[in-house]
Short mmCIF file of C-alpha atoms and ligand atoms in Angstrom, two decimals:
data_model
loop_
_atom_site.label_atom_id
_atom_site.label_comp_id
_atom_site.label_asym_id
_atom_site.label_seq_id
_atom_site.Cartn_x
_atom_site.Cartn_y
_atom_site.Cartn_z
CA MET R 17 -68.11 -38.56 4.79
CA ILE R 18 -64.59 -38.24 3.68
CA LEU R 19 -64.94 -39.13 0.16
CA ALA R 20 -67.40 -36.16 -0.16
CA ASP R 21 -65.01 -34.13 2.13
CA LYS R 22 -62.33 -34.45 -0.37
CA ILE R 23 -63.79 -34.03 -3.39
CA SER R 24 -65.65 -31.18 -2.57
CA ALA R 25 -62.58 -29.31 -1.59
CA GLN R 26 -61.27 -29.79 -5.13
CA LEU R 27 -64.25 -29.14 -7.18
CA PRO R 28 -64.15 -25.34 -8.00
CA SER R 29 -60.64 -25.86 -9.05
CA TRP R 30 -61.74 -28.14 -11.35
CA ARG R 31 -65.27 -26.57 -12.39
CA GLU R 32 -63.47 -23.31 -13.06
CA ARG R 33 -60.72 -25.23 -15.40
CA THR R 34 -63.63 -26.88 -17.56
CA LYS R 35 -65.83 -23.72 -17.80
CA LYS R 36 -62.87 -22.06 -18.88
CA LEU R 37 -62.02 -24.09 -21.16
CA ASN R 38 -65.45 -24.40 -22.50
CA LYS R 39 -65.72 -20.48 -22.47
CA GLU R 40 -62.71 -19.27 -23.89
CA PHE R 41 -61.09 -21.85 -25.71
CA GLY R 42 -64.00 -23.48 -27.04
CA GLU R 43 -63.71 -23.18 -30.48
CA VAL R 44 -60.03 -24.75 -30.54
CA VAL R 45 -59.86 -27.94 -32.84
CA ILE R 46 -58.45 -30.87 -31.13
CA ASP R 47 -59.02 -33.45 -33.79
CA LYS R 48 -60.51 -34.26 -36.98
CA VAL R 49 -62.84 -37.03 -38.09
CA THR R 50 -62.29 -39.10 -41.04
CA ILE R 51 -64.97 -41.34 -43.39
CA SER R 52 -63.41 -44.63 -41.99
CA GLN R 53 -63.43 -43.38 -38.55
CA ALA R 54 -66.86 -42.57 -39.06
CA LEU R 55 -67.81 -45.80 -40.60
CA GLY R 56 -65.19 -47.79 -38.34
CA GLY R 57 -66.68 -47.69 -34.67
CA MET R 58 -65.31 -43.91 -33.93
CA ARG R 59 -61.83 -45.40 -33.49
CA ASN R 60 -59.61 -43.05 -31.89
CA ILE R 61 -61.56 -39.75 -32.45
CA LYS R 62 -60.81 -37.91 -29.21
CA SER R 63 -64.32 -36.55 -27.69
CA LEU R 64 -64.39 -37.66 -24.32
CA VAL R 65 -62.85 -36.21 -21.23
CA THR R 66 -61.66 -38.25 -18.08
CA ASP R 67 -59.26 -37.34 -15.50
CA ILE R 68 -59.48 -40.84 -14.06
CA SER R 69 -57.22 -43.28 -16.23
CA TYR R 70 -55.89 -42.52 -19.91
CA VAL R 71 -54.35 -45.49 -21.82
CA ASP R 72 -51.02 -44.74 -23.76
CA PRO R 73 -51.18 -46.89 -26.79
CA VAL R 74 -47.25 -48.27 -26.30
CA GLU R 75 -47.21 -47.86 -22.38
CA GLY R 76 -50.73 -48.73 -21.34
CA ILE R 77 -52.98 -47.83 -18.87
CA ARG R 78 -51.97 -45.02 -16.35
CA PHE R 79 -54.32 -44.35 -13.21
CA ARG R 80 -54.47 -40.85 -12.56
CA GLY R 81 -50.94 -40.55 -13.69
CA TYR R 82 -49.39 -43.59 -12.26
CA THR R 83 -48.68 -47.26 -13.76
CA ILE R 84 -50.11 -50.69 -12.40
CA PRO R 85 -46.41 -51.18 -10.93
CA GLU R 86 -46.42 -47.84 -9.13
CA LEU R 87 -49.99 -48.05 -7.80
CA ILE R 88 -49.26 -51.56 -6.61
CA ASN R 89 -46.12 -50.16 -4.76
CA LYS R 90 -47.70 -47.00 -3.43
CA LEU R 91 -51.40 -47.89 -2.19
CA PRO R 92 -51.66 -49.44 1.60
CA LYS R 93 -51.93 -52.54 2.08
CA LEU R 94 -53.35 -54.55 5.23
CA ARG R 95 -50.58 -55.88 7.01
CA GLY R 96 -49.11 -59.13 5.94
CA ALA R 97 -50.88 -58.88 2.19
CA GLU R 98 -49.25 -58.54 -1.18
CA MET R 99 -51.54 -56.42 -2.79
CA PRO R 100 -53.14 -53.09 -1.57
CA TYR R 101 -57.06 -51.98 -0.13
CA VAL R 102 -59.19 -51.79 -3.25
CA GLY R 103 -61.02 -49.22 -0.52
CA GLY R 104 -57.62 -47.83 -1.48
CA LEU R 105 -57.84 -47.93 -4.96
CA TYR R 106 -61.76 -46.51 -4.97
CA TYR R 107 -60.11 -43.20 -3.11
CA PHE R 108 -57.53 -43.13 -5.46
CA LEU R 109 -59.91 -43.33 -8.42
CA LEU R 110 -62.47 -40.76 -6.76
CA VAL R 111 -60.11 -38.20 -5.28
CA GLY R 112 -57.07 -38.30 -6.72
CA GLU R 113 -54.58 -38.44 -4.40
CA VAL R 114 -52.74 -41.91 -2.92
CA PRO R 115 -54.65 -42.54 0.60
CA THR R 116 -53.18 -43.29 3.44
CA ARG R 117 -53.80 -46.76 5.31
CA ALA R 118 -56.50 -45.00 7.66
CA GLN R 119 -57.97 -43.28 4.46
CA ALA R 120 -58.28 -46.95 2.50
CA VAL R 121 -59.65 -48.26 5.42
CA GLU R 122 -62.17 -45.30 5.83
CA VAL R 123 -63.65 -46.54 2.65
CA GLU R 124 -63.39 -50.15 3.19
CA ASN R 125 -65.76 -49.35 6.40
CA GLU R 126 -67.99 -46.98 4.75
CA TRP R 127 -68.40 -50.53 2.23
CA LYS R 128 -69.20 -52.59 5.05
CA LYS R 129 -71.71 -50.21 6.32
CA ARG R 130 -73.44 -50.19 3.13
CA SER R 131 -73.00 -53.90 2.29
CA LYS R 132 -76.39 -56.19 2.95
CA VAL R 133 -77.68 -56.80 0.11
CA PRO R 134 -81.75 -56.74 0.24
CA ALA R 135 -83.69 -60.54 0.18
CA TYR R 136 -85.38 -59.62 -2.50
CA ILE R 137 -82.11 -59.61 -4.64
CA PHE R 138 -81.16 -63.21 -3.80
CA LYS R 139 -85.33 -64.52 -4.22
CA MET R 140 -85.36 -62.76 -7.63
CA LEU R 141 -81.77 -64.48 -8.45
CA LYS R 142 -82.63 -67.68 -7.47
CA SER R 143 -86.26 -67.35 -10.02
CA MET R 144 -83.97 -67.19 -13.21
CA PRO R 145 -83.85 -70.23 -15.33
CA ALA R 146 -80.56 -72.89 -14.64
CA GLU R 147 -79.24 -72.04 -18.00
CA THR R 148 -78.90 -68.25 -17.11
CA HIS R 149 -75.96 -66.75 -18.10
CA PRO R 150 -74.01 -65.25 -14.90
CA MET R 151 -73.56 -61.79 -16.53
CA THR R 152 -77.45 -61.82 -16.99
CA LEU R 153 -77.91 -62.31 -13.47
CA TYR R 154 -75.10 -60.25 -12.20
CA SER R 155 -76.53 -57.22 -14.59
CA MET R 156 -80.36 -57.73 -13.54
CA ALA R 157 -79.11 -57.88 -9.78
CA VAL R 158 -77.73 -54.44 -10.29
CA LEU R 159 -80.57 -52.80 -12.40
CA ALA R 160 -82.99 -54.34 -9.78
CA LEU R 161 -81.20 -52.34 -6.79
CA GLN R 162 -82.15 -49.23 -8.58
CA THR R 163 -85.59 -49.16 -6.38
CA GLN R 164 -82.94 -48.08 -3.75
CA SER R 165 -81.53 -44.88 -6.22
CA GLU R 166 -80.73 -41.74 -3.95
CA PHE R 167 -79.88 -39.95 -6.97
CA ALA R 168 -83.46 -40.85 -8.44
CA ARG R 169 -85.29 -40.15 -5.53
CA GLN R 170 -83.94 -36.96 -4.71
CA TYR R 171 -83.56 -35.95 -7.91
CA HIS R 172 -87.33 -36.01 -8.08
CA GLU R 173 -87.44 -33.80 -4.72
CA GLY R 174 -85.84 -30.86 -6.25
CA LEU R 175 -82.40 -31.51 -5.91
CA LYS R 176 -79.85 -28.74 -7.17
CA LYS R 177 -77.71 -29.50 -10.01
CA ASP R 178 -74.30 -28.54 -8.26
CA ASP R 179 -75.38 -31.44 -5.35
CA PHE R 180 -76.03 -34.22 -8.02
CA TRP R 181 -72.68 -35.55 -7.62
CA LEU R 182 -73.28 -36.20 -3.89
CA ALA R 183 -76.24 -38.09 -4.44
CA MET R 184 -74.46 -40.13 -7.39
CA LEU R 185 -71.59 -40.83 -4.85
CA GLU R 186 -74.25 -41.91 -2.53
CA ASP R 187 -75.63 -44.45 -4.84
CA SER R 188 -72.16 -45.58 -6.24
CA LEU R 189 -70.79 -46.13 -2.44
CA ASN R 190 -74.25 -48.20 -1.78
CA LEU R 191 -73.74 -49.95 -5.07
CA THR R 192 -70.18 -50.84 -5.03
CA ALA R 193 -70.40 -51.72 -1.29
CA LYS R 194 -72.98 -54.82 -2.58
CA LEU R 195 -70.97 -56.04 -5.47
CA PRO R 196 -68.50 -58.54 -3.75
CA GLU R 197 -71.55 -60.81 -2.13
CA ILE R 198 -73.93 -60.52 -5.20
CA GLY R 199 -71.16 -61.80 -7.18
CA ALA R 200 -69.83 -64.70 -4.90
CA TYR R 201 -73.65 -65.37 -4.68
CA ILE R 202 -74.45 -66.09 -8.44
CA TYR R 203 -71.30 -68.04 -8.25
CA ARG R 204 -72.22 -70.28 -5.32
CA MET R 205 -75.58 -70.32 -6.32
CA LYS R 206 -74.89 -71.76 -10.11
CA TYR R 207 -72.04 -73.65 -9.56
CA LYS R 208 -72.06 -74.80 -5.87
CA GLY R 209 -74.91 -76.29 -5.31
CA GLY R 210 -76.21 -73.00 -3.97
CA LYS R 211 -74.55 -72.94 -0.66
CA ALA R 212 -73.66 -68.83 -0.35
CA ILE R 213 -71.26 -68.25 2.13
CA LYS R 214 -71.45 -65.24 4.42
CA PRO R 215 -69.77 -62.20 4.44
CA LYS R 216 -67.10 -62.00 7.22
CA LYS R 217 -67.12 -58.19 9.14
CA ASN R 218 -63.22 -58.27 9.93
CA LEU R 219 -62.29 -58.94 5.94
CA ASP R 220 -61.24 -56.20 3.00
CA TRP R 221 -64.03 -55.75 0.22
CA GLY R 222 -61.10 -58.11 -1.74
CA ALA R 223 -60.67 -60.62 0.62
CA ASN R 224 -64.18 -60.86 1.50
CA PHE R 225 -64.81 -61.76 -2.25
CA ALA R 226 -62.21 -64.10 -2.22
CA HIS R 227 -63.90 -65.87 1.11
CA MET R 228 -67.03 -65.72 0.05
CA MET R 229 -66.31 -67.58 -3.28
CA GLY R 230 -64.99 -70.48 -1.36
CA VAL R 231 -61.68 -70.79 -2.19
CA GLU R 232 -59.20 -71.82 0.52
CA ASP R 233 -55.96 -71.08 -0.39
CA PRO R 234 -54.72 -67.31 1.15
CA THR R 235 -53.00 -66.25 -1.57
CA TYR R 236 -56.26 -66.34 -3.71
CA ALA R 237 -57.15 -63.34 -1.32
CA ASP R 238 -54.12 -61.21 -3.17
CA LEU R 239 -55.37 -62.51 -6.54
CA SER R 240 -58.58 -61.45 -6.29
CA ARG R 241 -57.52 -57.97 -4.24
CA LEU R 242 -55.06 -57.53 -7.95
CA TYR R 243 -57.77 -58.68 -10.26
CA LEU R 244 -60.51 -56.08 -8.87
CA ILE R 245 -57.78 -53.67 -8.86
CA ILE R 246 -56.36 -53.76 -12.74
CA HIS R 247 -59.74 -54.65 -14.36
CA SER R 248 -61.53 -50.90 -12.68
CA ASP R 249 -60.83 -48.42 -15.29
CA HIS R 250 -59.38 -48.47 -19.14
CA GLU R 251 -60.43 -44.50 -19.50
CA SER R 252 -63.84 -43.62 -21.18
CA GLY R 253 -64.04 -45.27 -24.53
CA ASN R 254 -64.22 -48.93 -24.45
CA VAL R 255 -67.90 -50.21 -24.46
CA SER R 256 -68.79 -50.49 -21.06
CA ALA R 257 -67.18 -47.07 -19.65
CA HIS R 258 -68.64 -45.54 -22.64
CA ALA R 259 -72.16 -47.40 -22.44
CA THR R 260 -72.14 -46.36 -18.66
CA HIS R 261 -71.39 -42.63 -19.55
CA LEU R 262 -74.08 -42.24 -22.41
CA VAL R 263 -76.36 -43.70 -20.30
CA GLY R 264 -75.65 -41.61 -17.32
CA SER R 265 -75.40 -38.52 -19.78
CA ALA R 266 -79.11 -38.44 -19.70
CA LEU R 267 -79.58 -38.38 -15.87
CA SER R 268 -79.97 -41.98 -15.43
CA ASP R 269 -78.82 -43.02 -11.73
CA ILE R 270 -75.85 -45.34 -11.70
CA TYR R 271 -77.91 -48.78 -11.19
CA TYR R 272 -79.48 -47.51 -14.98
CA ALA R 273 -76.15 -46.66 -16.39
CA THR R 274 -74.02 -49.49 -14.87
CA SER R 275 -76.36 -52.00 -15.60
CA ALA R 276 -76.35 -50.94 -19.29
CA GLY R 277 -72.32 -50.98 -18.78
CA LEU R 278 -72.30 -54.60 -18.02
CA ASN R 279 -74.48 -55.26 -21.07
CA GLY R 280 -71.45 -54.04 -23.26
CA LEU R 281 -69.03 -56.01 -21.20
CA ALA R 282 -70.73 -59.24 -22.11
CA GLY R 283 -69.96 -59.18 -25.08
CA PRO R 284 -67.19 -61.40 -26.62
CA LEU R 285 -65.32 -58.47 -28.04
CA HIS R 286 -65.29 -56.76 -24.77
CA GLY R 287 -65.21 -58.60 -21.34
CA LEU R 288 -66.40 -61.85 -22.48
CA ALA R 289 -63.15 -62.18 -24.19
CA ASN R 290 -61.69 -63.52 -20.61
CA GLN R 291 -64.48 -66.32 -20.51
CA GLU R 292 -63.87 -67.66 -24.23
CA CYS R 293 -59.85 -67.27 -23.72
CA LEU R 294 -59.97 -70.21 -21.28
CA GLY R 295 -62.29 -71.95 -23.62
CA TRP R 296 -59.82 -71.36 -26.22
CA LEU R 297 -57.18 -72.84 -23.78
CA LEU R 298 -59.06 -75.75 -22.54
CA ASP R 299 -59.33 -76.79 -26.43
CA VAL R 300 -56.08 -76.72 -26.88
CA TYR R 301 -56.02 -78.71 -23.81
CA LYS R 302 -58.16 -81.20 -24.46
CA LYS R 303 -56.93 -81.47 -28.19
CA PHE R 304 -53.51 -82.61 -27.19
CA ASN R 305 -53.78 -83.82 -24.02
CA GLY R 306 -51.94 -81.69 -21.88
CA VAL R 307 -49.47 -78.85 -23.00
CA PRO R 308 -48.90 -79.02 -26.53
CA SER R 309 -45.54 -78.55 -27.85
CA LYS R 310 -45.14 -75.06 -29.78
CA ASP R 311 -45.24 -76.16 -33.20
CA GLU R 312 -48.65 -77.90 -32.59
CA LEU R 313 -49.80 -74.79 -30.46
CA ARG R 314 -48.87 -72.99 -33.50
CA GLN R 315 -50.80 -75.01 -36.09
CA PHE R 316 -53.62 -74.88 -33.52
CA ALA R 317 -53.86 -70.48 -33.75
CA TRP R 318 -53.54 -70.72 -37.52
CA ASP R 319 -56.41 -73.28 -37.97
CA THR R 320 -58.76 -71.00 -35.48
CA LEU R 321 -57.46 -68.20 -37.61
CA ASN R 322 -58.30 -70.04 -40.95
CA SER R 323 -61.73 -70.82 -39.47
CA GLY R 324 -62.55 -67.06 -39.40
CA GLN R 325 -62.19 -66.91 -35.50
CA VAL R 326 -60.44 -64.40 -33.53
CA ILE R 327 -57.90 -65.51 -31.23
CA PRO R 328 -59.21 -64.31 -27.96
CA GLY R 329 -57.52 -62.68 -25.45
CA TYR R 330 -55.14 -60.84 -28.18
CA GLY R 331 -55.23 -57.70 -30.05
CA HIS R 332 -56.54 -53.98 -28.59
CA ALA R 333 -58.33 -50.96 -30.00
CA VAL R 334 -55.86 -48.46 -28.34
CA LEU R 335 -53.11 -50.11 -27.52
CA ARG R 336 -50.36 -51.39 -29.19
CA LYS R 337 -48.09 -53.58 -26.91
CA THR R 338 -48.28 -55.92 -24.27
CA ASP R 339 -51.13 -54.87 -21.92
CA PRO R 340 -49.48 -54.00 -18.45
CA ARG R 341 -52.49 -56.04 -16.69
CA PHE R 342 -51.44 -59.02 -18.25
CA THR R 343 -47.85 -58.50 -17.20
CA ALA R 344 -49.11 -57.72 -13.40
CA GLN R 345 -51.14 -61.18 -13.83
CA ALA R 346 -48.59 -63.29 -15.06
CA GLU R 347 -45.89 -61.47 -12.41
CA PHE R 348 -48.29 -63.15 -9.71
CA GLY R 349 -48.58 -66.26 -11.88
CA SER R 350 -44.61 -66.66 -12.17
CA LYS R 351 -44.01 -66.13 -8.55
CA HIS R 352 -47.07 -68.56 -7.27
CA PHE R 353 -47.56 -71.04 -9.24
CA PRO R 354 -45.21 -71.44 -12.40
CA ASN R 355 -45.92 -74.62 -13.13
CA SER R 356 -49.65 -74.78 -13.31
CA ASP R 357 -50.25 -76.32 -16.60
CA MET R 358 -52.64 -73.35 -17.39
CA PHE R 359 -50.71 -71.03 -16.37
CA ARG R 360 -47.94 -72.21 -18.49
CA LEU R 361 -50.13 -72.38 -21.69
CA ALA R 362 -50.83 -69.24 -21.22
CA MET R 363 -47.67 -68.26 -21.15
CA MET R 364 -46.65 -70.21 -24.00
CA VAL R 365 -49.63 -68.87 -26.19
CA TYR R 366 -47.67 -65.45 -25.26
CA GLU R 367 -44.66 -66.68 -26.85
CA VAL R 368 -46.38 -68.33 -30.24
CA VAL R 369 -49.67 -66.27 -31.01
CA PRO R 370 -48.13 -62.76 -31.68
CA PRO R 371 -46.09 -63.71 -34.39
CA VAL R 372 -48.58 -65.84 -35.86
CA LEU R 373 -51.07 -62.66 -35.97
CA VAL R 374 -48.21 -60.39 -37.32
CA GLU R 375 -47.79 -63.21 -40.34
CA GLN R 376 -51.75 -63.13 -41.01
CA GLY R 377 -50.93 -59.05 -40.79
CA LYS R 378 -54.36 -58.12 -39.81
CA ALA R 379 -54.72 -57.00 -36.11
CA LYS R 380 -53.16 -53.58 -35.94
CA ASP R 381 -51.73 -55.26 -32.00
CA PRO R 382 -50.93 -59.09 -31.86
CA TRP R 383 -50.11 -58.77 -28.30
CA PRO R 384 -51.80 -60.07 -25.07
CA ASN R 385 -55.00 -57.75 -23.63
CA VAL R 386 -55.69 -58.20 -19.83
CA ASP R 387 -58.04 -61.53 -20.60
CA ALA R 388 -55.48 -63.39 -22.23
CA ILE R 389 -54.49 -64.89 -18.77
CA SER R 390 -56.65 -63.57 -16.03
CA GLY R 391 -58.62 -67.01 -16.66
CA SER R 392 -55.71 -69.44 -16.21
CA LEU R 393 -55.18 -67.74 -13.06
CA GLN R 394 -58.55 -68.51 -11.80
CA TYR R 395 -58.35 -72.03 -12.98
CA HIS R 396 -55.29 -72.44 -11.03
CA TYR R 397 -57.84 -71.61 -7.85
CA GLY R 398 -60.36 -74.37 -8.86
CA VAL R 399 -62.33 -71.22 -10.13
CA LYS R 400 -62.77 -73.40 -13.42
CA GLU R 401 -66.41 -72.13 -14.74
CA PHE R 402 -65.02 -69.68 -16.88
CA ASP R 403 -68.49 -68.16 -17.74
CA PHE R 404 -68.29 -66.74 -14.30
CA TYR R 405 -64.88 -64.86 -14.97
CA THR R 406 -66.68 -61.68 -16.63
CA VAL R 407 -68.64 -61.04 -13.64
CA MET R 408 -65.46 -61.05 -11.85
CA PHE R 409 -64.64 -58.18 -14.56
CA GLY R 410 -67.72 -56.42 -13.80
CA ILE R 411 -67.21 -56.15 -10.31
CA SER R 412 -64.02 -54.25 -10.72
CA ARG R 413 -64.83 -52.39 -13.55
CA LEU R 414 -68.03 -50.81 -11.97
CA LEU R 415 -65.26 -49.43 -9.47
CA GLY R 416 -64.05 -47.18 -12.28
CA VAL R 417 -67.03 -46.51 -14.63
CA SER R 418 -68.72 -45.34 -10.92
CA ALA R 419 -66.21 -43.27 -9.87
CA ASN R 420 -66.15 -41.60 -13.14
CA ALA R 421 -70.09 -40.77 -13.38
CA VAL R 422 -69.25 -39.27 -9.73
CA TRP R 423 -66.90 -36.90 -11.61
CA ALA R 424 -69.02 -36.22 -14.77
CA ARG R 425 -72.43 -35.49 -12.47
CA ALA R 426 -69.62 -33.03 -10.67
CA LEU R 427 -68.29 -31.45 -13.75
CA GLY R 428 -72.03 -31.01 -15.37
CA GLN R 429 -71.23 -33.12 -18.12
CA PRO R 430 -73.83 -32.92 -20.58
CA ILE R 431 -76.62 -35.62 -22.50
CA GLU R 432 -74.28 -37.56 -25.10
CA ARG R 433 -75.69 -36.66 -28.60
CA PRO R 434 -73.27 -36.94 -31.45
CA LYS R 435 -74.49 -36.12 -34.87
CA SER R 436 -75.20 -38.75 -37.58
CA LEU R 437 -74.47 -38.61 -41.49
CA THR R 438 -76.23 -40.52 -44.30
CA THR R 439 -74.05 -42.63 -46.69
CA ALA R 440 -74.94 -40.19 -49.44
CA MET R 441 -73.64 -37.76 -47.54
CA LEU R 442 -70.37 -39.18 -47.13
CA GLU R 443 -70.35 -39.60 -50.65
CA ALA R 444 -70.61 -36.16 -51.22
CA GLU R 445 -67.88 -35.21 -49.18
CA ALA R 446 -65.77 -37.77 -50.79
CA ALA R 447 -66.78 -36.62 -53.90
CA LYS R 448 -65.46 -32.95 -52.79
CA ALA R 449 -62.37 -34.24 -51.51
CA LYS R 450 -61.85 -35.85 -54.89
N1 LIG J 523 -57.59 -62.79 -33.72
C1 LIG J 523 -57.80 -62.78 -35.17
N2 LIG J 523 -57.81 -61.60 -35.76
C2 LIG J 523 -58.07 -60.12 -35.34
C3 LIG J 523 -57.56 -60.16 -33.68
C4 LIG J 523 -57.49 -61.54 -33.08
N3 LIG J 523 -57.11 -61.60 -31.22
N4 LIG J 523 -57.61 -58.88 -33.57
C5 LIG J 523 -57.72 -58.23 -34.61
N5 LIG J 523 -58.08 -59.10 -35.86
C6 LIG J 523 -58.44 -58.80 -36.96
C7 LIG J 523 -59.83 -57.86 -36.96
O1 LIG J 523 -60.85 -59.34 -36.71
C8 LIG J 523 -60.33 -57.22 -37.91
O2 LIG J 523 -60.22 -58.02 -38.93
P1 LIG J 523 -61.60 -57.64 -40.40
O3 LIG J 523 -60.57 -56.91 -41.51
O4 LIG J 523 -61.83 -59.24 -41.00
O5 LIG J 523 -62.83 -57.37 -39.90
C9 LIG J 523 -58.80 -56.56 -37.98
O6 LIG J 523 -57.72 -58.03 -37.58
C10 LIG J 523 -58.06 -55.54 -37.91
O7 LIG J 523 -58.59 -55.30 -36.06
P2 LIG J 523 -57.94 -54.46 -35.13
O8 LIG J 523 -58.14 -52.61 -35.85
O9 LIG J 523 -56.37 -54.80 -34.86
O10 LIG J 523 -59.12 -54.01 -34.08
P3 LIG J 523 -60.08 -53.24 -33.68
O11 LIG J 523 -59.91 -52.38 -33.14
O12 LIG J 523 -61.14 -53.54 -34.57
O13 LIG J 523 -60.63 -54.56 -32.47
C11 LIG J 523 -60.56 -56.01 -30.69
C12 LIG J 523 -60.22 -55.04 -31.12
C13 LIG J 523 -59.79 -56.04 -29.38
C14 LIG J 523 -62.00 -56.21 -30.85
C15 LIG J 523 -60.04 -57.34 -31.39
O14 LIG J 523 -58.44 -57.15 -31.57
C16 LIG J 523 -60.48 -58.61 -31.17
O15 LIG J 523 -61.29 -59.04 -31.57
N6 LIG J 523 -59.21 -59.10 -30.15
C17 LIG J 523 -59.98 -60.61 -29.84
C18 LIG J 523 -60.85 -60.52 -28.37
C19 LIG J 523 -60.56 -59.99 -27.23
O16 LIG J 523 -59.50 -60.10 -27.21
N7 LIG J 523 -61.21 -59.14 -26.82
C20 LIG J 523 -60.61 -57.95 -25.39
C21 LIG J 523 -60.21 -57.10 -25.59
C22 LIG J 523 -59.90 -56.42 -24.82
C23 LIG J 523 -61.32 -55.71 -23.67
O17 LIG J 523 -61.83 -54.87 -24.05
N8 LIG J 523 -61.29 -56.64 -22.77
O18 LIG J 523 -62.33 -56.54 -22.07
#
């Protein structure tokens, strides 16, 4: 299989680099840890390693060295499509080289071969109470597929450590192949009277998701490809990526690990912010009976802050500028539906909210993140059930975290086990420093 061959070919040199760093330079200090970092969510402690993406505070994400516009330009596209094959992105994340069109199609074909979702998954989803959150359903579906784990099976049969990554790759392809159908099924089951739409063999992974969602507008396939590409990876320290890595480091298989990551993505300070954000925009729209004036919006933002809430979609733990994932989506909206009310409102918030956050003086980053706009684009296409939005994020995110999981196994990254201290120990360190 092409992905295994390509990774296999470069693995000896990667292993050599890691081994050399560890053996010869293991004592080199790369960071110090302050008391406020230990108390403050480990912010900015440089202690994770990934070569798949890097988030620069000002420039934003680079996937394997490429910015989002570069990626969209370079990755191969289906003839007539505006956005690249998501299979090409997965190849790129896993292999580190821009694929040819044929190579991207090969990944798409691997996905097609592995896409059949077992019937018990649908049965389980249908058996859940109607009020179950879509993220709970999605995470359960991923976990319930664990019975199919090749890694778990082969590990118990004595798989060699050097080959762990191959089983992880198998599992990752098997899992990611099924995600569009599982996600769309949850959407149709919850909001469209249970009328699921079957996948079409001739469509690519991204377009098939759009088709199974039941959105007729052909440009929705391109929005889906864009969405599924840009949400995939954001280096290793964010909650979903780190939770996946942490759980995977215990040699739990990809199903256990990614289900854990999804549970983290479901938090309102992380992926759920996209649902919260659209909810906030709708509150504005309802209160003012349409798109308000800038003054009205400013007051609404202050009211939110004064009531002790955050403005969803704004701020970031690492970024200090507008998130390029926001910009990519804003450009898509400006091109295809600049006059859609919810899109106009999201763009007006972009003008009004950053100065408000600066004036309030708390948020280190007053700029929008990826979640500030994604919902308004979905809303335009009639996907208005915003508690579903984080599932779409999760479909994409599993591409990045599973690619990382394959490489973590390939490079033999060990079980994670940071050390904790007591408050008294911190106080003792503080006294010494004084
Ligand atoms: N509105 C109001 N206050 C905000 C804020 C916002 N959008 N962003 C940060 N702040 C506040 C924080 O709550 C914090 O206040 P306290 O000191 O009272 O606790 C203060 O500013 C300093 O926070 P920070 O250092 O700038 O930000 P953190 O690294 O602690 O947190 C968050 C980063 C993304 C969680 C934060 O900016 C936030 O809550 N934003 C709104 C929710 C959101 O959009 N989350 C999605 C982030 C992107 C992502 O992961 N997507 O999946």
